[in-house]
CSV table of C-alpha atoms and ligand atoms in Angstrom, one decimal:
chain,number,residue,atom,x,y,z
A,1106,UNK,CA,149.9,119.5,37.2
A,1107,UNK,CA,153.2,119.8,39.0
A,1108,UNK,CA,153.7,117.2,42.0
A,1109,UNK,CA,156.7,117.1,44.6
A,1110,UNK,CA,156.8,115.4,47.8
A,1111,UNK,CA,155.9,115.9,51.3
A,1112,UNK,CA,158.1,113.1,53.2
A,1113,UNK,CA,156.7,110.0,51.6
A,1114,UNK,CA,153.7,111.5,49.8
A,1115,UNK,CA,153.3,112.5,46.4
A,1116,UNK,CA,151.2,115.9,46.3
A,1117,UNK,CA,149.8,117.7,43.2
A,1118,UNK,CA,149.7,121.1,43.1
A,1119,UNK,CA,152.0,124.1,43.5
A,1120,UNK,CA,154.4,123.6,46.7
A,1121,UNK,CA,154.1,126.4,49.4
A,1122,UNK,CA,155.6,129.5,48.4
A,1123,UNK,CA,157.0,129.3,51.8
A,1124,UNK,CA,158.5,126.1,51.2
A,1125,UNK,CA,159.8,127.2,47.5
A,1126,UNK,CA,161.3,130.2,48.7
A,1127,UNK,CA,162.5,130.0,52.3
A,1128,UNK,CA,164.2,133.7,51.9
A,1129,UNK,CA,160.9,135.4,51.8
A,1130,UNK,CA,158.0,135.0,54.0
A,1131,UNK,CA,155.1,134.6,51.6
A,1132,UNK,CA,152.4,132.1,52.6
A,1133,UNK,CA,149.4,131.9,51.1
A,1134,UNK,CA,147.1,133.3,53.9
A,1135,UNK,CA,144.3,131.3,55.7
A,1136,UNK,CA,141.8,133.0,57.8
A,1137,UNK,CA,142.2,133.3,61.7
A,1138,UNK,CA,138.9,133.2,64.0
A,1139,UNK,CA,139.8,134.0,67.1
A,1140,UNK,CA,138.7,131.0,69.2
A,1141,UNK,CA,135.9,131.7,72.0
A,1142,UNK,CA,137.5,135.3,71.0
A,1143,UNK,CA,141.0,136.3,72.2
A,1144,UNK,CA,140.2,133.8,74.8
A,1145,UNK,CA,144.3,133.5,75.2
A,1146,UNK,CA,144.1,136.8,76.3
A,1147,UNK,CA,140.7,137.5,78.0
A,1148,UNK,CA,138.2,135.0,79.7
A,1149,UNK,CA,136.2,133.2,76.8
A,1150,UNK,CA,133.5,133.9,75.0
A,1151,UNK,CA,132.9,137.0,77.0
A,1152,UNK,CA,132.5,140.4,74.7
A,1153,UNK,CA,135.9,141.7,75.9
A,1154,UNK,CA,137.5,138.5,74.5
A,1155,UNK,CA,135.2,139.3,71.3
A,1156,UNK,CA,136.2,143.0,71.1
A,1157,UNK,CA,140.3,142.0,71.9
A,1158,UNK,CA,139.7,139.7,69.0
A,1159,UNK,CA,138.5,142.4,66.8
A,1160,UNK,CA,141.2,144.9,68.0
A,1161,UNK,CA,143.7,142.1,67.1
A,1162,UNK,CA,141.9,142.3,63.2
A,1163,UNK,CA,141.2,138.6,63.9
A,1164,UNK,CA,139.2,137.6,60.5
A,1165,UNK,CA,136.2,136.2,62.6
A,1166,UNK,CA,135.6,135.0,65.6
A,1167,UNK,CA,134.7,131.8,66.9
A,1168,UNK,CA,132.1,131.1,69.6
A,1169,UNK,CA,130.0,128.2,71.5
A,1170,UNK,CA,125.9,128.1,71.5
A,1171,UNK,CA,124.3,126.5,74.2
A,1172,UNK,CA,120.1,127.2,75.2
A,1173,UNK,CA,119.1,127.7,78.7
A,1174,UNK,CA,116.2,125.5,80.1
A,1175,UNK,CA,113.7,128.7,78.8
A,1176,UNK,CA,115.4,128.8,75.2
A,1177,UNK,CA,117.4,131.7,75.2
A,1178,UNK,CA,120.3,130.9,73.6
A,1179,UNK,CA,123.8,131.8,75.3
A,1180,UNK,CA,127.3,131.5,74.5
A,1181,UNK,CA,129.4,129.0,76.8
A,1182,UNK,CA,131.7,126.3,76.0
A,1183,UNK,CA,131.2,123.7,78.9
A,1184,UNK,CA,127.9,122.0,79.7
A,1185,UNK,CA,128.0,122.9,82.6
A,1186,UNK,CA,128.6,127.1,84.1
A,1187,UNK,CA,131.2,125.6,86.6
A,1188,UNK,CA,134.2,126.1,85.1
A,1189,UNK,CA,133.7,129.5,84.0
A,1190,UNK,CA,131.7,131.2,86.6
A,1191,UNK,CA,131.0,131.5,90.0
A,1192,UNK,CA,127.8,129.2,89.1
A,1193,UNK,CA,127.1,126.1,89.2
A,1194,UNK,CA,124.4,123.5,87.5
A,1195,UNK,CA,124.0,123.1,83.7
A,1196,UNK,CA,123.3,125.6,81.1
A,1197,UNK,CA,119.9,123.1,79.9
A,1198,UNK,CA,118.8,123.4,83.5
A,1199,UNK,CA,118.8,127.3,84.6
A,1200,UNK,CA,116.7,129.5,83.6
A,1201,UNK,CA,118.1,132.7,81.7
A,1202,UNK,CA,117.2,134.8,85.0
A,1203,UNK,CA,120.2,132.6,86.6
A,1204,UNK,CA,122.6,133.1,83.8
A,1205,UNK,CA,122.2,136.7,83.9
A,1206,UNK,CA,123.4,136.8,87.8
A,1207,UNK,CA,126.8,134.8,86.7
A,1208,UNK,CA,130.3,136.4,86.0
A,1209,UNK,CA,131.6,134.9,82.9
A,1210,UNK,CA,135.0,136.0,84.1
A,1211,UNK,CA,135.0,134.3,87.2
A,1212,UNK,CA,138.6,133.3,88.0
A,1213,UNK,CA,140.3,134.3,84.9
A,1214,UNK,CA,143.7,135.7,86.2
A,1215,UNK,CA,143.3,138.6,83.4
A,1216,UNK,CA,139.1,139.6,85.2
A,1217,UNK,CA,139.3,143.2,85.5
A,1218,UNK,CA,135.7,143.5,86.3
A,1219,UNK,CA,132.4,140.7,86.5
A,1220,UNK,CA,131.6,139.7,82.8
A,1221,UNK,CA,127.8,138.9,81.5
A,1222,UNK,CA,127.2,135.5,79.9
A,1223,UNK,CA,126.5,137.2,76.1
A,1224,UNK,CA,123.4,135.8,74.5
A,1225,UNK,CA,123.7,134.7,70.6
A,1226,UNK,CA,121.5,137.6,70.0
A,1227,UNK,CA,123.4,140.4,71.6
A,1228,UNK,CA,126.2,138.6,69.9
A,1229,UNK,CA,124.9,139.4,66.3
A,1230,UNK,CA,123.7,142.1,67.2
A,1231,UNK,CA,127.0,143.6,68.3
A,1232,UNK,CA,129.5,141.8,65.4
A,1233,UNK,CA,127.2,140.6,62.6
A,1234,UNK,CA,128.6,142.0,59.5
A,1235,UNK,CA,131.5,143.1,61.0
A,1236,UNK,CA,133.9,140.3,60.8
A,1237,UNK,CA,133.0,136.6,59.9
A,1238,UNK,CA,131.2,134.7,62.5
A,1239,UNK,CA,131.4,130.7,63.4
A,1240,UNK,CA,129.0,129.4,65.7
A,1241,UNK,CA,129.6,126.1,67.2
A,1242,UNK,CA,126.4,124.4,67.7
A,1243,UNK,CA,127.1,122.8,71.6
A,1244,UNK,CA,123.8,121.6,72.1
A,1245,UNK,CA,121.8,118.8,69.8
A,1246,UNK,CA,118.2,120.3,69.1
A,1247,UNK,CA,118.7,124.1,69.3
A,1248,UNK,CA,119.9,124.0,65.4
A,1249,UNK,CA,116.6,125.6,64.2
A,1250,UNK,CA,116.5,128.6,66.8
A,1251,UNK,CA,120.3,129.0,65.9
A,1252,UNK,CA,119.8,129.7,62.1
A,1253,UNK,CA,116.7,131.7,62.3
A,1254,UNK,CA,118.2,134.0,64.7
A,1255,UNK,CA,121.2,134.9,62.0
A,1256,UNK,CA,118.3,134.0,59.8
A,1257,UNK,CA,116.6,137.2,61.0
A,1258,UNK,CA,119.6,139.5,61.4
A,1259,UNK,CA,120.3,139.1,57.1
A,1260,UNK,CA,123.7,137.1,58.5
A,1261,UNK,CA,123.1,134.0,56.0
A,1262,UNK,CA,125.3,133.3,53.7
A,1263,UNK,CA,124.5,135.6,50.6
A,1264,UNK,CA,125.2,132.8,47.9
A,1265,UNK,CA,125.8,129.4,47.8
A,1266,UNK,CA,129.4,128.8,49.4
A,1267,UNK,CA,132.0,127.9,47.0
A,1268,UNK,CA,135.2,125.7,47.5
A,1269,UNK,CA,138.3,128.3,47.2
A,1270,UNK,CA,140.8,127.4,44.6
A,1271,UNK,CA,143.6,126.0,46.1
A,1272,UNK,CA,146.0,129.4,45.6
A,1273,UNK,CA,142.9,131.9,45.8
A,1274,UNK,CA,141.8,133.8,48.9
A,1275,UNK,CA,139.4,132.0,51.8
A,1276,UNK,CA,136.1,133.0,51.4
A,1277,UNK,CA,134.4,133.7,54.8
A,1278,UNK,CA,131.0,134.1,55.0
A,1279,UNK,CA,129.2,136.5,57.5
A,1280,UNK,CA,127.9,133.5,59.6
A,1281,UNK,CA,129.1,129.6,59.0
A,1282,UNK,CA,128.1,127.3,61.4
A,1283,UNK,CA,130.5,123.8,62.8
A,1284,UNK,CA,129.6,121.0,65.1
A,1285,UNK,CA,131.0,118.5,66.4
A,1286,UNK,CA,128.0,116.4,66.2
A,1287,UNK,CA,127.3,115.4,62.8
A,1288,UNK,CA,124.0,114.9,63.0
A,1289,UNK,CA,123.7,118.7,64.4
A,1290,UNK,CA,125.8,120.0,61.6
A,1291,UNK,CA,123.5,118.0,58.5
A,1292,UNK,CA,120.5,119.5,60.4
A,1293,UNK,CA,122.0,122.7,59.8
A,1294,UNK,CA,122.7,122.7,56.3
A,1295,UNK,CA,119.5,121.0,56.0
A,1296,UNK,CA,117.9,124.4,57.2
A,1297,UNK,CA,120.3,126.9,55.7
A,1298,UNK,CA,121.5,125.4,52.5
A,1299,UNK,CA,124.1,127.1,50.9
A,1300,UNK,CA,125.9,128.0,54.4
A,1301,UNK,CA,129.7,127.1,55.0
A,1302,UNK,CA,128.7,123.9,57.7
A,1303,UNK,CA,131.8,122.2,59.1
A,1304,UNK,CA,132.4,119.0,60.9
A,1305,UNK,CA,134.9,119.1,64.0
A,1306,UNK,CA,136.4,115.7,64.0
A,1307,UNK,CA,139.2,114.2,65.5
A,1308,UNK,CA,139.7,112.4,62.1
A,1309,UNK,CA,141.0,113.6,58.9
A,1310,UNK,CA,141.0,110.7,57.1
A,1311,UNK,CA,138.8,109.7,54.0
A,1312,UNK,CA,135.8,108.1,56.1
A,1313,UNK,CA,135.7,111.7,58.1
A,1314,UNK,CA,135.9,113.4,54.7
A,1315,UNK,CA,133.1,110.8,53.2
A,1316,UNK,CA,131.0,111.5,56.3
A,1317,UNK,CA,131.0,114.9,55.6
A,1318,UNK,CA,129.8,115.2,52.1
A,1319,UNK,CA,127.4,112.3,53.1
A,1320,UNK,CA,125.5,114.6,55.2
A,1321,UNK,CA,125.6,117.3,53.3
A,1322,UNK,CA,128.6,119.8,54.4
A,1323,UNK,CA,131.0,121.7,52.9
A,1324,UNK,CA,133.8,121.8,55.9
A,1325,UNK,CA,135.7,119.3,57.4
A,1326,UNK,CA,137.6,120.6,60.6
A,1327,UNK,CA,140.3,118.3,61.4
A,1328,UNK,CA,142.7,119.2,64.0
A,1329,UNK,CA,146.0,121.0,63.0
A,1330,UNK,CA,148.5,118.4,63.6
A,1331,UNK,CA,146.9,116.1,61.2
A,1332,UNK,CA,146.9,118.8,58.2
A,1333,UNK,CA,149.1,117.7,55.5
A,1334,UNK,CA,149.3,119.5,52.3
A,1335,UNK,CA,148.0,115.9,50.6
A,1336,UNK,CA,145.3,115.3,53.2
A,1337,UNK,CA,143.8,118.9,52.7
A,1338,UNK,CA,144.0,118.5,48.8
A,1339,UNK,CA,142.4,116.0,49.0
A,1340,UNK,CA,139.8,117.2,51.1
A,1341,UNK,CA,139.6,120.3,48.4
A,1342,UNK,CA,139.2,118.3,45.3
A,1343,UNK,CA,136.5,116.9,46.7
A,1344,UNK,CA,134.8,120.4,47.4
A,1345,UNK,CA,135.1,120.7,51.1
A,1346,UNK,CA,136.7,124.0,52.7
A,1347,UNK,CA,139.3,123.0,55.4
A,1348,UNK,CA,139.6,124.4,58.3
A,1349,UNK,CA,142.3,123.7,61.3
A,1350,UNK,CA,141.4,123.4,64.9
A,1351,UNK,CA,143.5,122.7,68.4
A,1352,UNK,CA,146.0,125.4,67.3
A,1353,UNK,CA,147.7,125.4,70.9
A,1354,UNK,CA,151.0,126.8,69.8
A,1355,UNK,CA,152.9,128.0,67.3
A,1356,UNK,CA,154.0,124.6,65.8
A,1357,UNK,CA,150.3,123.9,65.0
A,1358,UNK,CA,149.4,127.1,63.2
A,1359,UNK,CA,152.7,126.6,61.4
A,1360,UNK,CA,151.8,123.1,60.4
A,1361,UNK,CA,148.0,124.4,59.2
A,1362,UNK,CA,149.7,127.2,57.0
A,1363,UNK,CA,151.9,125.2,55.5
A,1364,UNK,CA,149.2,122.5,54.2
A,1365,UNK,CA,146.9,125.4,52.8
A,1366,UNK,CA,144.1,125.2,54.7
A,1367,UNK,CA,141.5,127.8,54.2
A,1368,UNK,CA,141.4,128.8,58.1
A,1369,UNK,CA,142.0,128.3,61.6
A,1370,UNK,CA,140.8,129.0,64.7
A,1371,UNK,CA,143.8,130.0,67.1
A,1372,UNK,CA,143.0,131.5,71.2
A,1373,UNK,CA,145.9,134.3,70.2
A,1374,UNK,CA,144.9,136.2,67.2
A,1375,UNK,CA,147.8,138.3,66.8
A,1376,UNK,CA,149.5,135.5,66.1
A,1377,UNK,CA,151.6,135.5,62.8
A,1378,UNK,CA,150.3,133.4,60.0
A,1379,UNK,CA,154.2,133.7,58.5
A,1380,UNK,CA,155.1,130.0,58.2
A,1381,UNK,CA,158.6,131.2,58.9
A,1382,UNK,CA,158.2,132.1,62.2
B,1764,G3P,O1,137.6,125.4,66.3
B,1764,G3P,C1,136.8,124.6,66.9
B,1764,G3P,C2,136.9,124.5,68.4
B,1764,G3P,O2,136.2,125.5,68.9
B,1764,G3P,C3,136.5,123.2,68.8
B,1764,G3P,O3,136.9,122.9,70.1
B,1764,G3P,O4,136.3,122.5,72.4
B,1764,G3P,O5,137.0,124.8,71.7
B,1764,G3P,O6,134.8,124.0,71.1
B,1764,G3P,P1,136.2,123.6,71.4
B,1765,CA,CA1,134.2,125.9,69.9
């Protein structure tokens, strides 16, 4: 197999086509989930950041899952409802009833009118099928309501997920799942095997690639900066999916492109995916 090098690092594998050919703007394409929706453009994880994301032909959209203290399951970020509404208190401690009466747009300088916290449920029920789906599990111990709710809606993976070949096209599957918790991600691959489960980790290193497979995952999501062509080759040959997080500007999502990772998640998803720009 052909290597070259990457500053000091000797990677195998065809270079980046943007790299080989700097006078055309061919990348090989990852897969853009809008993060908490358009949320660079509309307040987060509210359904007009999910439809803007959609508009924007985002490939998926990425969102948060949290449970109130009477188990319905609702899609904010923080803990706590203080930063994002007019509430205040954690998510664990009100009941749905309060939820309901929040503004999930509280605030945001783009709020043209109040915003309903969207449950997971009207969440599927709205986008399921329609563009691929990545819930973040927030909360350890809601992992079993969380899967049998896509469970129910047919959203499961139709066939075992399989690594993508290094030049071929992402695969996205109608739901995968991430956490940042491990232990919350292995129980979710424990209860929907054959789903795309990611780790979010700081790391990208071989111990947070190790810990991964360990606990049965498929995905390792390591912030952009630390995406190197070698570090995400390395992550593919040993079957995991890659996929970028923290993509705060444009240096980021050129940095993820240009190591071939199979997605990222990115608050602006009209943002170009040309390396080049
Ligand atoms: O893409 C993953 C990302 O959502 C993790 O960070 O804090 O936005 O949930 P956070
Ligand atoms: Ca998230």
């Amino acid at each position: 197999m052909a290597a070259w090098r990457q500053g000091a690092v000797e990677v195998r594998g065809p270079r980046p086509i943007a790299e080989r050919m700097s006078q055309i703007h061919i990348v090989r394409r990852p897969y853009l989930l809008a993060h908490r929706g358009a949320s660079g453009y509309a307040p987060e994880n509210t359904f007009t950041a999910f439809d803007r994301a959609v508009a924007q032909r985002a490939d998926g959209i990425e969102t948060d899952v949290r449970a109130t203290r009477d188990g319905v399951l609702v899609l904010m970020h923080d803990e706590r409802v203080d930063r994002t509404t007019q509430g205040e208190g954690r998510v664990a401690d009100l009941e749905y009833s309060a939820i309901q009466r929040l503004d999930a747009a509280y605030g945001h300088p783009g709020r043209v009118e109040a915003e309903a916290v969207p449950t997971l449920e009207e969440f599927l029920a709205r986008f399921g099928g329609r563009v691929g789906i990545c819930l973040e599990i927030k909360q350890s111990g809601i992992e079993s309501a969380v899967v049998e709710m896509v469970r129910s809606r047919g959203l499961l993976a139709p066939r075992p997920w399989q690594s993508a070949a290094p030049r071929g096209k992402a695969v996205l599957p109608p739901v995968s799942f991430t956490s940042f918790d491990l232990q919350s991600a292995a129980a979710v691959a424990r209860l929907a095997p054959g789903s795309l489960v990611g780790h979010l980790t700081p790391e990208f290193d071989d111990a947070a690639i190790g810990r991964a497979i360990a606990q049965g995952l498929n995905q390792i999501c390591p912030p952009a900066n630390l995406c190197t062509p070698a570090r995400v080759q390395g992550a593919r040959e040993r079957d995991l999916s890659i996929r970028a997080w923290q993509v705060r500007n444009r240096e980021a999502l050129r940095t993820a492109v240009l190591a071939l990772v199979d997605g990222v998640t990115c608050d602006w998803p009209d943002w170009t995916l040309d390396a080049n720009k």
